[in-house]
Coordinates of C-alpha atoms in Angstrom, one line a residue:
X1 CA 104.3 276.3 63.2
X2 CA 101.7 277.1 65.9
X3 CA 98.6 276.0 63.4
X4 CA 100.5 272.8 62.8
X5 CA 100.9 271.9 66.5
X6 CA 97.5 272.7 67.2
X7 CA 96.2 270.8 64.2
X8 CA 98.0 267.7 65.6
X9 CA 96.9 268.2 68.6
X10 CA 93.2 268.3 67.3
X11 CA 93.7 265.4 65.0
X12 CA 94.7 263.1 68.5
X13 CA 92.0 265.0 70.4
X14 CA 89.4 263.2 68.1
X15 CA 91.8 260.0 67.7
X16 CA 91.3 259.7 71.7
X17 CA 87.1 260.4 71.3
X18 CA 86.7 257.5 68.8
X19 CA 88.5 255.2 70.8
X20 CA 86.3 256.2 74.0
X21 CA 83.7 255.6 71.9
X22 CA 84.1 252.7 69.9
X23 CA 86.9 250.3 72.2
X24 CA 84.2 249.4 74.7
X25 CA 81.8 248.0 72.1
X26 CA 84.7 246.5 70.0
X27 CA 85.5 244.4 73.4
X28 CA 82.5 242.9 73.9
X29 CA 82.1 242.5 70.0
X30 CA 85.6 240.3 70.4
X31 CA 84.3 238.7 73.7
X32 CA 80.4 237.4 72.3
X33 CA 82.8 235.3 69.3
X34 CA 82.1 231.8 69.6
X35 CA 86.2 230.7 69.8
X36 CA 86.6 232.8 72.9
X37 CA 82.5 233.3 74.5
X38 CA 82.8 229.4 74.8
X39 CA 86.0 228.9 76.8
X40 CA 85.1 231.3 78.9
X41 CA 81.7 229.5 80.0
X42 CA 83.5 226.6 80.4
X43 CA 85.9 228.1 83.1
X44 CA 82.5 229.5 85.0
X45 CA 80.8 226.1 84.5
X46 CA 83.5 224.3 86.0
X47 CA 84.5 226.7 88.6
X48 CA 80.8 226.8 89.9
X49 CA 79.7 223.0 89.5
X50 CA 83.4 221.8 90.5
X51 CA 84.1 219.2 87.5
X52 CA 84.8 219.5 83.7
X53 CA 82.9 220.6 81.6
X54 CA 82.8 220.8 77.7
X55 CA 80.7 223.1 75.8
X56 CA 79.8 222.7 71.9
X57 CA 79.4 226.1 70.4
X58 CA 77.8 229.0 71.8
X59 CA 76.1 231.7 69.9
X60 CA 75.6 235.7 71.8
X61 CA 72.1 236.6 71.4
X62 CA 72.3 240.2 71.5
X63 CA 68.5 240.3 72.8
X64 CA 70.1 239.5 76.0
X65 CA 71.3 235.6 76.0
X66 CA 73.4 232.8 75.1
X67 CA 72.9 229.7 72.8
X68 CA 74.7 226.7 73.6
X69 CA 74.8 223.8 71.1
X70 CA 75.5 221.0 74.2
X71 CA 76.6 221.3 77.5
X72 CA 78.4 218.4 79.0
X73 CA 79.6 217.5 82.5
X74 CA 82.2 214.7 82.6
X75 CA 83.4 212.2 85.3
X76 CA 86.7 212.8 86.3
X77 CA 89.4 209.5 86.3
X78 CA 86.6 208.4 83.0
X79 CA 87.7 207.8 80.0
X80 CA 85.4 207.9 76.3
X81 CA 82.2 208.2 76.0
X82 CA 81.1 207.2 79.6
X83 CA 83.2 210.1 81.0
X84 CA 80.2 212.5 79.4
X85 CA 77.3 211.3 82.4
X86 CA 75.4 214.4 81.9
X87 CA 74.9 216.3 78.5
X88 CA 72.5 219.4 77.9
X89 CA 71.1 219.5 74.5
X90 CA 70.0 222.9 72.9
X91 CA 70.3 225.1 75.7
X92 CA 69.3 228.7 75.7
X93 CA 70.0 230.9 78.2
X94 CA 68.5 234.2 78.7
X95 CA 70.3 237.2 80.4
X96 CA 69.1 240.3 82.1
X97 CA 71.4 242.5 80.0
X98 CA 72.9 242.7 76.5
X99 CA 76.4 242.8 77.7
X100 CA 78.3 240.0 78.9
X101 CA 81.0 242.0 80.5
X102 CA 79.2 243.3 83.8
X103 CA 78.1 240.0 85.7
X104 CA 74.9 239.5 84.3
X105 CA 72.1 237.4 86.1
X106 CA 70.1 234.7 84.7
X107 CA 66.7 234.8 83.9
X108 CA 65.5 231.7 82.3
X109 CA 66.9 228.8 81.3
X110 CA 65.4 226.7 78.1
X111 CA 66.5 223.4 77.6
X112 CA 66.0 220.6 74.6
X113 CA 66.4 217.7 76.2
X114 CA 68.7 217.0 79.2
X115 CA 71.0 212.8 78.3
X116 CA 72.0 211.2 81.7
X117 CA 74.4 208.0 81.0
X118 CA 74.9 205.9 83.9
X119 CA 77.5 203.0 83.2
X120 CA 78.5 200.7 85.5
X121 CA 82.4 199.2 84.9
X122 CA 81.9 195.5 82.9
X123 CA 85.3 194.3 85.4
X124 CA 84.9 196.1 88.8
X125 CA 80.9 196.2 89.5
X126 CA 79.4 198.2 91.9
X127 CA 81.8 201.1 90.2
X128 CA 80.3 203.7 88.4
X129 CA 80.8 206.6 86.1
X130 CA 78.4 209.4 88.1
X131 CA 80.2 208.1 91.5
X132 CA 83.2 211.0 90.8
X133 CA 81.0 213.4 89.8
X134 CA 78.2 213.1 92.5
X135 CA 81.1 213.7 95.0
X136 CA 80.7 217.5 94.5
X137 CA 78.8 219.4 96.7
X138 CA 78.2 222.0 94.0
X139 CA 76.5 219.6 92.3
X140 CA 72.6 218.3 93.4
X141 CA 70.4 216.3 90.7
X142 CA 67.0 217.5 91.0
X143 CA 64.5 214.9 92.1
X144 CA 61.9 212.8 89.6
X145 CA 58.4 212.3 89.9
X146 CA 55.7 210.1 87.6
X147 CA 52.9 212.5 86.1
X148 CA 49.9 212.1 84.2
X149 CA 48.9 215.8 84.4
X150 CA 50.5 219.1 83.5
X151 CA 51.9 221.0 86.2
X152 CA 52.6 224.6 86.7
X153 CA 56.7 225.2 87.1
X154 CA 57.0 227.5 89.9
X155 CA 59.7 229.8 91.3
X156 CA 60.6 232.6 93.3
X157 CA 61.9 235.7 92.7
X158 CA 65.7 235.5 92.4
X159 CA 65.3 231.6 90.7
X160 CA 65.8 231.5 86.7
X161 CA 62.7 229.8 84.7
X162 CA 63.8 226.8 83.8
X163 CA 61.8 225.2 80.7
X164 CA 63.1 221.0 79.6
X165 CA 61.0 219.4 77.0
X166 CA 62.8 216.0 77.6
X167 CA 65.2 213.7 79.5
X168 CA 66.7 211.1 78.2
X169 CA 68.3 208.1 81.1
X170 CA 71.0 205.6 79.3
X171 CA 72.4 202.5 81.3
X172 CA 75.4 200.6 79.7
X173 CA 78.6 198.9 80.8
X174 CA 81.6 200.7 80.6
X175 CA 85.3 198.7 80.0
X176 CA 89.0 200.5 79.1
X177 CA 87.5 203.3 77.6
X178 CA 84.3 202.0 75.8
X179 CA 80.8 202.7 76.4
X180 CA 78.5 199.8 75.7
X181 CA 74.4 200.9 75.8
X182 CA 72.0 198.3 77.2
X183 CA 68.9 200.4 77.1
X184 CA 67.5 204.2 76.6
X185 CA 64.3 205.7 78.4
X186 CA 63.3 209.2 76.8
X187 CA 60.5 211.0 79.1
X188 CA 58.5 214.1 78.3
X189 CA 59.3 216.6 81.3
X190 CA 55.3 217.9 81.8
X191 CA 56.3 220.6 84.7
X192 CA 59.3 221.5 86.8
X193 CA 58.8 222.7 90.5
X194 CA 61.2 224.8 91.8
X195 CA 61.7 225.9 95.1
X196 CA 64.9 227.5 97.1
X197 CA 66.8 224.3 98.1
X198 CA 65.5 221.8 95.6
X199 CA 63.8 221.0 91.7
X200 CA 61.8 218.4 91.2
X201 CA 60.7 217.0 87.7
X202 CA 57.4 215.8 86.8
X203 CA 57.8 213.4 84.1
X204 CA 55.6 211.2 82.0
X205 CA 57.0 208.1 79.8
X206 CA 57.3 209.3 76.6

């Protein structure tokens, strides 16, 4: 009886080290899938710009980052395709650690192409889809300046790299729901200067 007990005993013993062992890398095996990795960047998203926000897809890089298929921030009271006045395209974010579970800090930020759709409503003008949306203080659109040369993107120390091939501007009319496109300017972003308070793009017309 007394070999018995102790071989139970024994057998829960190392029952108790795998789980120390393996539980901690099965949780953040569970949390880097895509069905649960991209609701929960939504909630941070929203909670830290202060609007909705839909993400397509994302992808754990276990180099240290996250791949996102499209980000999109939406105007709130909007409805269809108008409600969706800024839209990140390709986004890859890089991480200074290979676990998403311990706060991690951003260290770059590489970016496609950044869509902004500005519609103005076909039966109330002077009403427009970005008004909602610019009336969060979390959020502040970085300003744009003409270039003809390459410039050098700049940052401190505790500001993420931030890399944008191209932005794209839309103007339409919006009405009940549908969005109507009147014209589409695509620029190439040749530099990005970032500073503490502020980012400025130096684009040239593509």
């Amino acid at each position: 009886m007394e070999v018995k007990t102790h071989s139970f005993w024994k057998r829960w013993w190392i029952w108790i080290c795998v789980a120390i062992i393996f539980l901690p890398l099965i949780s953040i095996y569970v949390v880097t899938r895509s069905f649960i990795l991209t609701p929960l960047i939504e909630r941070v998203l929203e909670n830290e710009l202060g609007t909705e926000v839909h993400v397509s897809r994302s992808v754990w890089q276990w180099d240290g980052g996250v791949v996102l298929d499209e980000v999109v921030l939406k105007a709130n009271s909007i409805q269809g395709e108008a409600a969706d006045v800024i839209a990140l395209l390709n986004v890859s974010v890089g991480l200074d650690t290979v676990t998403p579970l311990f706060n991690p800090a951003i260290t770059s930020i590489d970016i496609d192409s950044i869509r902004i759709r500005l519609a103005e409503s076909a039966t109330n003008p002077g009403e427009f889809n970005f008004s909602n949306l610019l009336a969060s203080d979390k959020i502040e659109l970085p300003s744009l300046e003409s270039s003809e040369s390459d410039r050098v993107t700049s940052a401190d120390s505790t500001t993420p790299m931030v890399v944008l091939q191209k932005l794209v501007v839309e103007t339409g009319l919006m009405e009940n729901g549908n969005w109507t496109l009147d014209n589409s300017k695509t620029f190439t972003v040749s530099g990005i200067t970032q500073e503490e308070s502020s980012t400025a793009l130096q684009l040239i017309d593509a």
